[in-house]
PDB file of C-alpha atoms in Angstrom:
ATOM      1  CA  MET A 986      -1.334  -7.010 -28.949  1.00  0.00           C
ATOM      2  CA  ALA A 987      -0.326 -10.651 -28.530  1.00  0.00           C
ATOM      3  CA  ALA A 988       1.663 -11.615 -25.447  1.00  0.00           C
ATOM      4  CA  ILE A 989       5.374 -12.217 -25.937  1.00  0.00           C
ATOM      5  CA  VAL A 990       7.281 -14.080 -23.227  1.00  0.00           C
ATOM      6  CA  ILE A 991      10.762 -12.623 -22.771  1.00  0.00           C
ATOM      7  CA  SER A 992      12.548 -15.333 -20.813  1.00  0.00           C
ATOM      8  CA  THR A 993      16.119 -14.209 -21.554  1.00  0.00           C
ATOM      9  CA  PHE A 994      15.830 -11.547 -18.871  1.00  0.00           C
ATOM     10  CA  GLY A 995      14.792 -14.042 -16.209  1.00  0.00           C
ATOM     11  CA  MET A 996      11.278 -12.624 -15.907  1.00  0.00           C
ATOM     12  CA  GLY A 997       9.323 -15.783 -16.481  1.00  0.00           C
ATOM     13  CA  TYR A 998       6.013 -14.116 -17.319  1.00  0.00           C
ATOM     14  CA  ALA A 999       4.340 -12.546 -20.311  1.00  0.00           C
ATOM     15  CA  ILE A1000       5.238  -8.878 -20.088  1.00  0.00           C
ATOM     16  CA  GLN A1001       4.403  -7.570 -23.527  1.00  0.00           C
ATOM     17  CA  PRO A1002       0.827  -6.471 -22.742  1.00  0.00           C
ATOM     18  CA  PHE A1003       2.218  -4.296 -19.945  1.00  0.00           C
ATOM     19  CA  LEU A1004       4.763  -2.654 -22.251  1.00  0.00           C
ATOM     20  CA  ASN A1005       4.224   0.193 -24.646  1.00  0.00           C
ATOM     21  CA  SER A1006       4.831  -0.055 -28.361  1.00  0.00           C
ATOM     22  CA  ALA A1007       8.064   1.969 -28.325  1.00  0.00           C
ATOM     23  CA  LYS A1008      11.378   0.105 -28.379  1.00  0.00           C
ATOM     24  CA  PRO A1009      12.109  -1.064 -24.810  1.00  0.00           C
ATOM     25  CA  ILE A1010      14.999   0.437 -22.867  1.00  0.00           C
ATOM     26  CA  ILE A1011      16.856  -2.488 -21.278  1.00  0.00           C
ATOM     27  CA  VAL A1012      18.936  -1.744 -18.168  1.00  0.00           C
ATOM     28  CA  ALA A1013      21.339  -3.963 -16.254  1.00  0.00           C
ATOM     29  CA  ASN A1014      22.898  -1.788 -13.529  1.00  0.00           C
ATOM     30  CA  SER A1015      22.160   1.136 -11.233  1.00  0.00           C
ATOM     31  CA  SER A1016      23.679   3.859 -13.377  1.00  0.00           C
ATOM     32  CA  GLN A1017      21.717   2.738 -16.417  1.00  0.00           C
ATOM     33  CA  LEU A1018      18.535   2.634 -14.371  1.00  0.00           C
ATOM     34  CA  LYS A1019      19.040   6.108 -12.909  1.00  0.00           C
ATOM     35  CA  LYS A1020      19.671   7.503 -16.376  1.00  0.00           C
ATOM     36  CA  ALA A1021      16.584   5.779 -17.771  1.00  0.00           C
ATOM     37  CA  LEU A1022      14.399   7.136 -14.956  1.00  0.00           C
ATOM     38  CA  ALA A1023      15.760  10.654 -15.376  1.00  0.00           C
ATOM     39  CA  THR A1024      15.268  10.764 -19.133  1.00  0.00           C
ATOM     40  CA  ALA A1025      12.031   8.787 -19.455  1.00  0.00           C
ATOM     41  CA  LYS A1026       9.444  10.136 -21.864  1.00  0.00           C
ATOM     42  CA  PRO A1027       5.771   9.286 -22.354  1.00  0.00           C
ATOM     43  CA  GLY A1028       5.480   5.906 -24.029  1.00  0.00           C
ATOM     44  CA  ASP A1029       8.845   4.573 -22.850  1.00  0.00           C
ATOM     45  CA  SER A1030       9.196   1.050 -21.468  1.00  0.00           C
ATOM     46  CA  ILE A1031      12.156   0.325 -19.186  1.00  0.00           C
ATOM     47  CA  ILE A1032      13.017  -3.347 -18.636  1.00  0.00           C
ATOM     48  CA  LEU A1033      15.107  -4.406 -15.640  1.00  0.00           C
ATOM     49  CA  LYS A1034      17.360  -7.391 -16.167  1.00  0.00           C
ATOM     50  CA  ASP A1035      17.702  -9.682 -13.160  1.00  0.00           C
ATOM     51  CA  GLY A1036      20.282  -8.492 -10.646  1.00  0.00           C
ATOM     52  CA  ILE A1037      20.879  -6.152  -7.710  1.00  0.00           C
ATOM     53  CA  TYR A1038      20.406  -2.435  -8.376  1.00  0.00           C
ATOM     54  CA  GLU A1039      22.118  -0.700  -5.467  1.00  0.00           C
ATOM     55  CA  GLY A1040      21.059   2.820  -4.541  1.00  0.00           C
ATOM     56  CA  LYS A1041      18.095   5.035  -3.821  1.00  0.00           C
ATOM     57  CA  PHE A1042      16.051   5.711  -6.941  1.00  0.00           C
ATOM     58  CA  VAL A1043      13.848   8.685  -7.809  1.00  0.00           C
ATOM     59  CA  ILE A1044      11.242   9.263 -10.506  1.00  0.00           C
ATOM     60  CA  GLU A1045      10.886  13.042 -10.665  1.00  0.00           C
ATOM     61  CA  ALA A1046       7.692  14.906 -11.512  1.00  0.00           C
ATOM     62  CA  ASN A1047       9.134  16.118 -14.822  1.00  0.00           C
ATOM     63  CA  ALA A1048       9.431  12.492 -15.959  1.00  0.00           C
ATOM     64  CA  SER A1049       5.675  11.891 -16.082  1.00  0.00           C
ATOM     65  CA  GLY A1050       3.842   9.844 -18.631  1.00  0.00           C
ATOM     66  CA  THR A1051       0.398  10.670 -19.951  1.00  0.00           C
ATOM     67  CA  LYS A1052      -2.940   8.892 -19.883  1.00  0.00           C
ATOM     68  CA  ALA A1053      -2.491   7.859 -23.500  1.00  0.00           C
ATOM     69  CA  ALA A1054       1.210   7.063 -23.150  1.00  0.00           C
ATOM     70  CA  PRO A1055       2.202   5.951 -19.648  1.00  0.00           C
ATOM     71  CA  ILE A1056       5.787   5.049 -18.811  1.00  0.00           C
ATOM     72  CA  VAL A1057       6.521   1.441 -17.847  1.00  0.00           C
ATOM     73  CA  LEU A1058       9.197   0.122 -15.476  1.00  0.00           C
ATOM     74  CA  THR A1059       9.092  -3.666 -15.377  1.00  0.00           C
ATOM     75  CA  GLY A1060      11.200  -6.602 -14.249  1.00  0.00           C
ATOM     76  CA  GLY A1061      11.040  -9.997 -12.610  1.00  0.00           C
ATOM     77  CA  ARG A1062      11.131 -10.730  -8.894  1.00  0.00           C
ATOM     78  CA  ASN A1063      14.907 -11.190  -9.179  1.00  0.00           C
ATOM     79  CA  ALA A1064      15.375  -7.630 -10.423  1.00  0.00           C
ATOM     80  CA  ILE A1065      16.024  -6.090  -7.012  1.00  0.00           C
ATOM     81  CA  LEU A1066      16.240  -2.408  -6.109  1.00  0.00           C
ATOM     82  CA  ASP A1067      18.310  -2.333  -2.910  1.00  0.00           C
ATOM     83  CA  ALA A1068      18.823   0.901  -0.945  1.00  0.00           C
ATOM     84  CA  GLY A1069      21.486  -0.672   1.250  1.00  0.00           C
ATOM     85  CA  SER A1070      20.189   0.073   4.760  1.00  0.00           C
ATOM     86  CA  THR A1071      16.945   0.036   6.723  1.00  0.00           C
ATOM     87  CA  GLU A1072      18.160   3.099   8.645  1.00  0.00           C
ATOM     88  CA  THR A1073      17.588   5.845   6.087  1.00  0.00           C
ATOM     89  CA  GLY A1074      16.192   6.714   2.665  1.00  0.00           C
ATOM     90  CA  TYR A1075      13.560   5.371   0.290  1.00  0.00           C
ATOM     91  CA  VAL A1076      14.176   2.546  -2.146  1.00  0.00           C
ATOM     92  CA  LEU A1077      12.027   4.251  -4.782  1.00  0.00           C
ATOM     93  CA  SER A1078      10.621   7.777  -4.597  1.00  0.00           C
ATOM     94  CA  LEU A1079       7.791   8.328  -7.079  1.00  0.00           C
ATOM     95  CA  LYS A1080       6.877  11.954  -7.790  1.00  0.00           C
ATOM     96  CA  ALA A1081       5.498  11.543 -11.297  1.00  0.00           C
ATOM     97  CA  ASN A1082       2.177  10.677 -12.918  1.00  0.00           C
ATOM     98  CA  TYR A1083       1.134   7.871 -15.233  1.00  0.00           C
ATOM     99  CA  TRP A1084       3.798   5.286 -14.484  1.00  0.00           C
ATOM    100  CA  LYS A1085       3.305   1.521 -14.437  1.00  0.00           C
ATOM    101  CA  LEU A1086       5.639  -0.303 -12.051  1.00  0.00           C
ATOM    102  CA  LYS A1087       5.586  -4.047 -12.558  1.00  0.00           C
ATOM    103  CA  GLY A1088       7.020  -7.175 -11.008  1.00  0.00           C
ATOM    104  CA  PHE A1089      10.346  -6.196  -9.431  1.00  0.00           C
ATOM    105  CA  THR A1090      11.569  -6.216  -5.818  1.00  0.00           C
ATOM    106  CA  MET A1091      12.296  -3.255  -3.526  1.00  0.00           C
ATOM    107  CA  GLN A1092      14.256  -3.848  -0.327  1.00  0.00           C
ATOM    108  CA  ASN A1093      16.619  -2.505   2.338  1.00  0.00           C
ATOM    109  CA  GLY A1094      15.465   1.082   2.795  1.00  0.00           C
ATOM    110  CA  LEU A1095      13.928   3.024   5.641  1.00  0.00           C
ATOM    111  CA  LYS A1096      10.794   3.005   3.461  1.00  0.00           C
ATOM    112  CA  GLY A1097      10.052   1.061   0.300  1.00  0.00           C
ATOM    113  CA  LEU A1098       8.012   2.939  -2.307  1.00  0.00           C
ATOM    114  CA  VAL A1099       6.944   6.478  -1.381  1.00  0.00           C
ATOM    115  CA  ALA A1100       4.631   8.398  -3.724  1.00  0.00           C
ATOM    116  CA  ASP A1101       4.599  12.183  -3.248  1.00  0.00           C
ATOM    117  CA  GLY A1102       2.246  14.231  -5.409  1.00  0.00           C
ATOM    118  CA  ALA A1103       2.013  11.215  -7.693  1.00  0.00           C
ATOM    119  CA  ASN A1104      -1.213  10.472  -9.554  1.00  0.00           C
ATOM    120  CA  TYR A1105      -2.667   7.833 -11.871  1.00  0.00           C
ATOM    121  CA  ASN A1106       0.121   5.319 -11.318  1.00  0.00           C
ATOM    122  CA  VAL A1107      -0.229   1.528 -11.312  1.00  0.00           C
ATOM    123  CA  ILE A1108       1.930  -0.625  -9.040  1.00  0.00           C
ATOM    124  CA  ASP A1109       1.428  -4.231 -10.042  1.00  0.00           C
ATOM    125  CA  GLY A1110       3.020  -7.415  -8.736  1.00  0.00           C
ATOM    126  CA  VAL A1111       5.941  -5.853  -6.880  1.00  0.00           C
ATOM    127  CA  PHE A1112       7.614  -7.409  -3.829  1.00  0.00           C
ATOM    128  CA  VAL A1113       8.509  -5.021  -1.000  1.00  0.00           C
ATOM    129  CA  THR A1114      10.550  -6.325   1.926  1.00  0.00           C
ATOM    130  CA  GLN A1115      13.234  -5.713   4.576  1.00  0.00           C
ATOM    131  CA  LEU A1116      12.407  -2.130   5.538  1.00  0.00           C
ATOM    132  CA  GLY A1117      12.956   0.096   8.560  1.00  0.00           C
ATOM    133  CA  GLU A1118       9.420   1.508   8.479  1.00  0.00           C
ATOM    134  CA  GLU A1119       6.492   1.210   6.032  1.00  0.00           C
ATOM    135  CA  GLY A1120       6.429  -0.624   2.735  1.00  0.00           C
ATOM    136  CA  ILE A1121       4.316   1.493   0.357  1.00  0.00           C
ATOM    137  CA  HIS A1122       3.190   5.038   1.202  1.00  0.00           C
ATOM    138  CA  PHE A1123       0.872   7.317  -0.782  1.00  0.00           C
ATOM    139  CA  ARG A1124       1.570  10.823   0.552  1.00  0.00           C
ATOM    140  CA  THR A1125       1.236  14.563  -0.207  1.00  0.00           C
ATOM    141  CA  PHE A1126      -1.892  14.601  -2.351  1.00  0.00           C
ATOM    142  CA  SER A1127      -1.172  11.399  -4.283  1.00  0.00           C
ATOM    143  CA  LYS A1128      -4.472  10.428  -5.926  1.00  0.00           C
ATOM    144  CA  HIS A1129      -6.004   7.847  -8.248  1.00  0.00           C
ATOM    145  CA  ASN A1130      -3.207   5.314  -7.848  1.00  0.00           C
ATOM    146  CA  ILE A1131      -3.585   1.537  -7.875  1.00  0.00           C
ATOM    147  CA  VAL A1132      -1.471  -1.002  -6.003  1.00  0.00           C
ATOM    148  CA  LYS A1133      -2.426  -4.554  -6.880  1.00  0.00           C
ATOM    149  CA  ASN A1134      -1.174  -8.140  -6.925  1.00  0.00           C
ATOM    150  CA  SER A1135       1.776  -7.131  -4.752  1.00  0.00           C
ATOM    151  CA  GLU A1136       3.366  -8.502  -1.595  1.00  0.00           C
ATOM    152  CA  VAL A1137       4.745  -6.652   1.426  1.00  0.00           C
ATOM    153  CA  THR A1138       6.549  -8.350   4.305  1.00  0.00           C
ATOM    154  CA  HIS A1139       9.323  -7.776   6.876  1.00  0.00           C
ATOM    155  CA  THR A1140       8.668  -4.100   7.581  1.00  0.00           C
ATOM    156  CA  GLY A1141       9.350  -2.022  10.706  1.00  0.00           C
ATOM    157  CA  LYS A1142      12.869  -3.256  11.372  1.00  0.00           C
ATOM    158  CA  LYS A1143      13.969   0.137  12.685  1.00  0.00           C
ATOM    159  CA  ARG A1144      10.673   1.430  14.132  1.00  0.00           C
ATOM    160  CA  PRO A1145       8.079  -1.335  14.552  1.00  0.00           C
ATOM    161  CA  GLY A1146       5.265   1.098  15.325  1.00  0.00           C
ATOM    162  CA  TYR A1147       5.691   2.634  11.865  1.00  0.00           C
ATOM    163  CA  GLY A1148       5.996  -0.604   9.930  1.00  0.00           C
ATOM    164  CA  GLU A1149       2.711  -0.543   8.009  1.00  0.00           C
ATOM    165  CA  ALA A1150       2.573  -2.523   4.785  1.00  0.00           C
ATOM    166  CA  ILE A1151       0.528   0.145   2.970  1.00  0.00           C
ATOM    167  CA  TYR A1152      -0.023   3.660   4.315  1.00  0.00           C
ATOM    168  CA  ILE A1153      -2.428   6.132   2.726  1.00  0.00           C
ATOM    169  CA  GLY A1154      -2.165   9.825   3.603  1.00  0.00           C
ATOM    170  CA  THR A1155      -0.554  11.623   6.526  1.00  0.00           C
ATOM    171  CA  ALA A1156      -1.449  11.796  10.210  1.00  0.00           C
ATOM    172  CA  TYR A1157      -2.844  15.201  11.212  1.00  0.00           C
ATOM    173  CA  SER A1158       0.181  15.702  13.472  1.00  0.00           C
ATOM    174  CA  ASN A1159       2.334  15.864  10.318  1.00  0.00           C
ATOM    175  CA  TRP A1160       0.083  18.042   8.126  1.00  0.00           C
ATOM    176  CA  ALA A1161       2.158  21.101   9.002  1.00  0.00           C
ATOM    177  CA  LYS A1162       5.308  19.306   7.833  1.00  0.00           C
ATOM    178  CA  TYR A1163       4.029  17.825   4.594  1.00  0.00           C
ATOM    179  CA  THR A1164       0.891  19.668   3.450  1.00  0.00           C
ATOM    180  CA  ALA A1165       1.093  23.217   4.836  1.00  0.00           C
ATOM    181  CA  GLY A1166      -1.334  22.322   7.600  1.00  0.00           C
ATOM    182  CA  GLU A1167      -4.044  21.089   5.242  1.00  0.00           C
ATOM    183  CA  PRO A1168      -5.491  17.564   5.205  1.00  0.00           C
ATOM    184  CA  ASP A1169      -3.386  15.306   3.017  1.00  0.00           C
ATOM    185  CA  LYS A1170      -6.007  14.490   0.404  1.00  0.00           C
ATOM    186  CA  CYS A1171      -4.631  11.242  -0.938  1.00  0.00           C
ATOM    187  CA  ASP A1172      -8.006  10.375  -2.435  1.00  0.00           C
ATOM    188  CA  SER A1173      -9.405   7.629  -4.645  1.00  0.00           C
ATOM    189  CA  ASN A1174      -6.501   5.208  -4.316  1.00  0.00           C
ATOM    190  CA  LEU A1175      -7.187   1.504  -4.875  1.00  0.00           C
ATOM    191  CA  VAL A1176      -5.568  -1.375  -2.966  1.00  0.00           C
ATOM    192  CA  LEU A1177      -6.479  -4.609  -4.750  1.00  0.00           C
ATOM    193  CA  ASN A1178      -5.549  -8.276  -4.382  1.00  0.00           C
ATOM    194  CA  ASN A1179      -2.351  -7.831  -2.394  1.00  0.00           C
ATOM    195  CA  LYS A1180      -0.718 -10.140   0.165  1.00  0.00           C
ATOM    196  CA  LEU A1181       0.214  -8.057   3.217  1.00  0.00           C
ATOM    197  CA  GLY A1182       2.186  -9.800   5.951  1.00  0.00           C
ATOM    198  CA  PRO A1183       3.393 -11.804   7.716  1.00  0.00           C
ATOM    199  CA  TYR A1184       6.091  -9.896   9.600  1.00  0.00           C
ATOM    200  CA  VAL A1185       4.497  -6.523   9.040  1.00  0.00           C
ATOM    201  CA  THR A1186       5.042  -4.866  12.421  1.00  0.00           C
ATOM    202  CA  ALA A1187       2.183  -2.323  12.311  1.00  0.00           C
ATOM    203  CA  GLU A1188      -1.149  -2.482  10.454  1.00  0.00           C
ATOM    204  CA  CYS A1189      -1.334  -4.163   7.077  1.00  0.00           C
ATOM    205  CA  ILE A1190      -3.132  -1.012   5.870  1.00  0.00           C
ATOM    206  CA  ASP A1191      -3.346   2.343   7.643  1.00  0.00           C
ATOM    207  CA  VAL A1192      -5.842   4.789   6.123  1.00  0.00           C
ATOM    208  CA  LYS A1193      -5.225   8.260   7.511  1.00  0.00           C
ATOM    209  CA  GLU A1194      -7.573  11.103   8.344  1.00  0.00           C
ATOM    210  CA  GLY A1195      -7.856  13.548   5.461  1.00  0.00           C
ATOM    211  CA  THR A1196      -8.188  10.874   2.774  1.00  0.00           C
ATOM    212  CA  THR A1197     -11.415  10.004   0.965  1.00  0.00           C
ATOM    213  CA  GLY A1198     -12.972   7.532  -1.404  1.00  0.00           C
ATOM    214  CA  GLY A1199     -10.510   4.668  -1.668  1.00  0.00           C
ATOM    215  CA  ILE A1200     -11.263   1.005  -2.308  1.00  0.00           C
ATOM    216  CA  ILE A1201      -9.616  -1.831  -0.359  1.00  0.00           C
ATOM    217  CA  ARG A1202     -10.643  -5.055  -2.088  1.00  0.00           C
ATOM    218  CA  GLY A1203      -9.502  -8.650  -2.378  1.00  0.00           C
ATOM    219  CA  ASN A1204      -6.451  -8.427  -0.139  1.00  0.00           C
ATOM    220  CA  THR A1205      -5.062 -11.047   2.236  1.00  0.00           C
ATOM    221  CA  PHE A1206      -3.846  -9.888   5.647  1.00  0.00           C
ATOM    222  CA  GLU A1207      -1.630 -11.878   8.024  1.00  0.00           C
ATOM    223  CA  ALA A1208      -1.292 -10.604  11.598  1.00  0.00           C
ATOM    224  CA  GLN A1209       1.795 -12.621  12.493  1.00  0.00           C
ATOM    225  CA  GLY A1210       4.470 -10.047  13.296  1.00  0.00           C
ATOM    226  CA  ILE A1211       2.220  -7.133  14.301  1.00  0.00           C
ATOM    227  CA  THR A1212       3.862  -5.773  17.456  1.00  0.00           C
ATOM    228  CA  GLY A1213       1.192  -3.671  19.135  1.00  0.00           C
ATOM    229  CA  GLU A1214       3.491  -0.647  19.181  1.00  0.00           C
ATOM    230  CA  ASN A1215       1.952   2.755  18.364  1.00  0.00           C
ATOM    231  CA  SER A1216      -1.547   1.258  18.783  1.00  0.00           C
ATOM    232  CA  ALA A1217      -1.017  -1.270  15.988  1.00  0.00           C
ATOM    233  CA  ASP A1218      -3.432  -4.018  17.018  1.00  0.00           C
ATOM    234  CA  SER A1219      -5.596  -4.678  13.931  1.00  0.00           C
ATOM    235  CA  TRP A1220      -5.118  -5.640  10.298  1.00  0.00           C
ATOM    236  CA  MET A1221      -6.434  -2.309   9.177  1.00  0.00           C
ATOM    237  CA  ASP A1222      -7.052   1.069  10.795  1.00  0.00           C
ATOM    238  CA  VAL A1223      -9.501   3.315   8.934  1.00  0.00           C
ATOM    239  CA  LYS A1224      -9.484   7.013   9.798  1.00  0.00           C
ATOM    240  CA  GLY A1225     -10.526   8.347   6.389  1.00  0.00           C
ATOM    241  CA  ASN A1226     -14.005   8.809   4.909  1.00  0.00           C
ATOM    242  CA  HIS A1227     -16.065   7.000   2.284  1.00  0.00           C
ATOM    243  CA  TYR A1228     -13.840   3.941   1.909  1.00  0.00           C
ATOM    244  CA  LEU A1229     -15.168   0.655   0.564  1.00  0.00           C
ATOM    245  CA  ILE A1230     -13.540  -2.334   2.268  1.00  0.00           C
ATOM    246  CA  GLU A1231     -14.723  -5.580   0.705  1.00  0.00           C
ATOM    247  CA  ASN A1232     -13.793  -9.162  -0.159  1.00  0.00           C
ATOM    248  CA  ASN A1233     -10.660  -9.166   1.994  1.00  0.00           C
ATOM    249  CA  ILE A1234      -9.432 -12.149   4.019  1.00  0.00           C
ATOM    250  CA  GLY A1235      -7.680 -11.733   7.364  1.00  0.00           C
ATOM    251  CA  HIS A1236      -5.699 -14.374   9.268  1.00  0.00           C
ATOM    252  CA  ASN A1237      -4.341 -14.235  12.793  1.00  0.00           C
ATOM    253  CA  THR A1238      -1.682 -16.823  13.548  1.00  0.00           C
ATOM    254  CA  GLN A1239      -0.924 -17.209  17.254  1.00  0.00           C
ATOM    255  CA  PRO A1240       0.773 -15.918  19.308  1.00  0.00           C
ATOM    256  CA  SER A1241      -0.564 -12.489  18.412  1.00  0.00           C
ATOM    257  CA  VAL A1242      -1.288  -9.031  19.822  1.00  0.00           C
ATOM    258  CA  LEU A1243      -4.329  -8.512  17.583  1.00  0.00           C
ATOM    259  CA  LYS A1244      -7.347  -7.006  19.373  1.00  0.00           C
ATOM    260  CA  ASP A1245      -9.784  -6.525  16.477  1.00  0.00           C
ATOM    261  CA  GLY A1246      -9.723  -7.458  12.821  1.00  0.00           C
ATOM    262  CA  TYR A1247     -10.551  -3.953  11.571  1.00  0.00           C
ATOM    263  CA  GLN A1248     -10.839  -0.679  13.447  1.00  0.00           C
ATOM    264  CA  VAL A1249     -12.478   2.605  12.474  1.00  0.00           C
ATOM    265  CA  ASN A1250     -11.333   5.634  14.464  1.00  0.00           C
ATOM    266  CA  CYS A1251     -12.010   9.363  14.554  1.00  0.00           C
ATOM    267  CA  ALA A1252      -8.470  10.721  14.821  1.00  0.00           C
ATOM    268  CA  TYR A1253      -9.493  14.237  13.741  1.00  0.00           C
ATOM    269  CA  GLU A1254     -12.891  15.911  13.815  1.00  0.00           C
ATOM    270  CA  GLY A1255     -14.942  15.054  10.739  1.00  0.00           C
ATOM    271  CA  TRP A1256     -12.962  11.954   9.837  1.00  0.00           C
ATOM    272  CA  GLY A1257     -13.451   8.213  10.274  1.00  0.00           C
ATOM    273  CA  SER A1258     -16.948   8.294   8.807  1.00  0.00           C
ATOM    274  CA  TYR A1259     -19.144   6.825   6.055  1.00  0.00           C
ATOM    275  CA  ASN A1260     -17.003   3.753   5.436  1.00  0.00           C
ATOM    276  CA  GLN A1261     -18.504   0.456   4.255  1.00  0.00           C
ATOM    277  CA  PHE A1262     -17.427  -3.099   5.085  1.00  0.00           C
ATOM    278  CA  LYS A1263     -18.781  -5.815   2.794  1.00  0.00           C
ATOM    279  CA  ASN A1264     -18.160  -9.548   2.448  1.00  0.00           C
ATOM    280  CA  ASN A1265     -14.866  -9.715   4.323  1.00  0.00           C
ATOM    281  CA  ILE A1266     -13.689 -12.991   5.889  1.00  0.00           C
ATOM    282  CA  SER A1267     -12.034 -12.432   9.259  1.00  0.00           C
ATOM    283  CA  ASN A1268     -10.276 -15.218  11.146  1.00  0.00           C
ATOM    284  CA  VAL A1269      -9.793 -12.987  14.182  1.00  0.00           C
ATOM    285  CA  ASN A1270      -8.756 -15.385  16.968  1.00  0.00           C
ATOM    286  CA  ALA A1271      -8.765 -12.494  19.440  1.00  0.00           C
ATOM    287  CA  ASP A1272     -10.895 -11.040  22.217  1.00  0.00           C
ATOM    288  CA  GLY A1273     -12.300  -8.066  20.312  1.00  0.00           C
ATOM    289  CA  TYR A1274     -14.552  -7.551  17.291  1.00  0.00           C
ATOM    290  CA  GLY A1275     -14.184  -8.540  13.702  1.00  0.00           C
ATOM    291  CA  ILE A1276     -14.920  -4.913  12.796  1.00  0.00           C
ATOM    292  CA  ASN A1277     -14.729  -2.395  15.636  1.00  0.00           C
ATOM    293  CA  ILE A1278     -16.356   0.951  14.833  1.00  0.00           C
ATOM    294  CA  LYS A1279     -15.066   3.218  17.590  1.00  0.00           C
ATOM    295  CA  LEU A1280     -17.962   5.644  17.678  1.00  0.00           C
ATOM    296  CA  LYS A1281     -16.376   8.340  19.838  1.00  0.00           C
ATOM    297  CA  SER A1282     -12.901   9.565  20.627  1.00  0.00           C
ATOM    298  CA  GLY A1283     -11.378  12.630  22.182  1.00  0.00           C
ATOM    299  CA  LYS A1284     -11.342  14.144  18.673  1.00  0.00           C
ATOM    300  CA  GLY A1285     -14.962  13.567  17.684  1.00  0.00           C
ATOM    301  CA  GLU A1286     -17.449  10.991  16.443  1.00  0.00           C
ATOM    302  CA  ALA A1287     -17.219   8.388  13.702  1.00  0.00           C
ATOM    303  CA  ILE A1288     -20.609   8.465  11.974  1.00  0.00           C
ATOM    304  CA  GLY A1289     -22.347   6.803   9.047  1.00  0.00           C
ATOM    305  CA  ASN A1290     -20.165   3.695   8.944  1.00  0.00           C
ATOM    306  CA  GLU A1291     -21.830   0.502   7.706  1.00  0.00           C
ATOM    307  CA  VAL A1292     -20.994  -3.138   8.376  1.00  0.00           C
ATOM    308  CA  TYR A1293     -22.958  -5.479   6.105  1.00  0.00           C
ATOM    309  CA  ALA A1294     -24.396  -8.799   7.178  1.00  0.00           C
ATOM    310  CA  ASP A1295     -22.354 -10.747   4.619  1.00  0.00           C
ATOM    311  CA  ASN A1296     -19.135 -10.210   6.578  1.00  0.00           C
ATOM    312  CA  LYS A1297     -17.935 -13.545   7.988  1.00  0.00           C
ATOM    313  CA  VAL A1298     -16.117 -13.437  11.330  1.00  0.00           C
ATOM    314  CA  VAL A1299     -14.550 -16.422  13.113  1.00  0.00           C
ATOM    315  CA  ASN A1300     -13.363 -16.527  16.731  1.00  0.00           C
ATOM    316  CA  ALA A1301     -13.855 -12.881  17.636  1.00  0.00           C
ATOM    317  CA  GLY A1302     -14.568 -12.742  21.361  1.00  0.00           C
ATOM    318  CA  LYS A1303     -17.037  -9.855  21.071  1.00  0.00           C
ATOM    319  CA  GLY A1304     -18.592 -10.875  17.770  1.00  0.00           C
ATOM    320  CA  ILE A1305     -18.816  -9.445  14.290  1.00  0.00           C
ATOM    321  CA  THR A1306     -19.123  -5.759  15.158  1.00  0.00           C
ATOM    322  CA  ASN A1307     -20.343  -3.300  17.773  1.00  0.00           C
ATOM    323  CA  ILE A1308     -22.937  -1.631  15.524  1.00  0.00           C
ATOM    324  CA  GLU A1309     -26.116  -2.914  13.926  1.00  0.00           C
ATOM    325  CA  LEU A1310     -25.477  -4.991  10.832  1.00  0.00           C
ATOM    326  CA  LYS A1311     -26.818  -3.670   7.549  1.00  0.00           C
ATOM    327  CA  LYS A1312     -28.704  -6.047   5.287  1.00  0.00           C
ATOM    328  CA  ASN A1313     -27.292  -6.652   1.832  1.00  0.00           C
TER     329      ASN A1313
END
């Protein structure tokens, strides 16, 4: 289908390829948006006009698309979902499958976008900012999602130690609360070509124990704003298994609390293992490693992790990594 630029809505980009063939549903205020989200059917395309959409928005599980007919919610950067306060609530709660979220802004919530039991969704080109805690969170068995071409900044305004840009899974201490005591298997999620930071107060990406098989590729991390609270002292903390982390670029503007560029930890027995780091560029400017594989903890051992020789590390006091480099 040929691209059609719809400039009358203030979007300024070609959105037609992202839309479905059904007649678009155009919304201009919060009540219209809430109605459109509640009544969405497979194949629908919802277009946000520029403006402020005040409230906390929910996409329920019964409003799922399908693989053949996903549901689209799209708008320009000036279409802003605003939850009103960084003290409580989520800007957008996603509980459905097969949605495509494109281009708009989410701001002023305790958390930005939270996906619970949500699968096969695409989050593309959104801007997430001014939040009390984390920006984007895949939680409670959310699998096979993609977040790409997006930007997260100014998180952690209420609790800096919980101000991650992107958070995958659930810490084992919260499995009883969210997943009936089982590991939160938020597996096979992709984080691609995003700009994370500055002014993200915890890690740019936190990969939790219990999650497996994600890809973190082509992202840019900026450490300026990381506070060091709750052990946040790296761009990325990997506690899951079988992740591929490649082609990312990390920057560390001074002053900074950064210790290492990347850290791998065993936070729960059997986790923090078999992850691969390839072709990352790390401007560390800190005393630690570019990639610190913490081999042992009080919980167990991190085994089978690989750091490839094509990783480029600048100004890391201890060097590229603490394990033997693997040849490409």
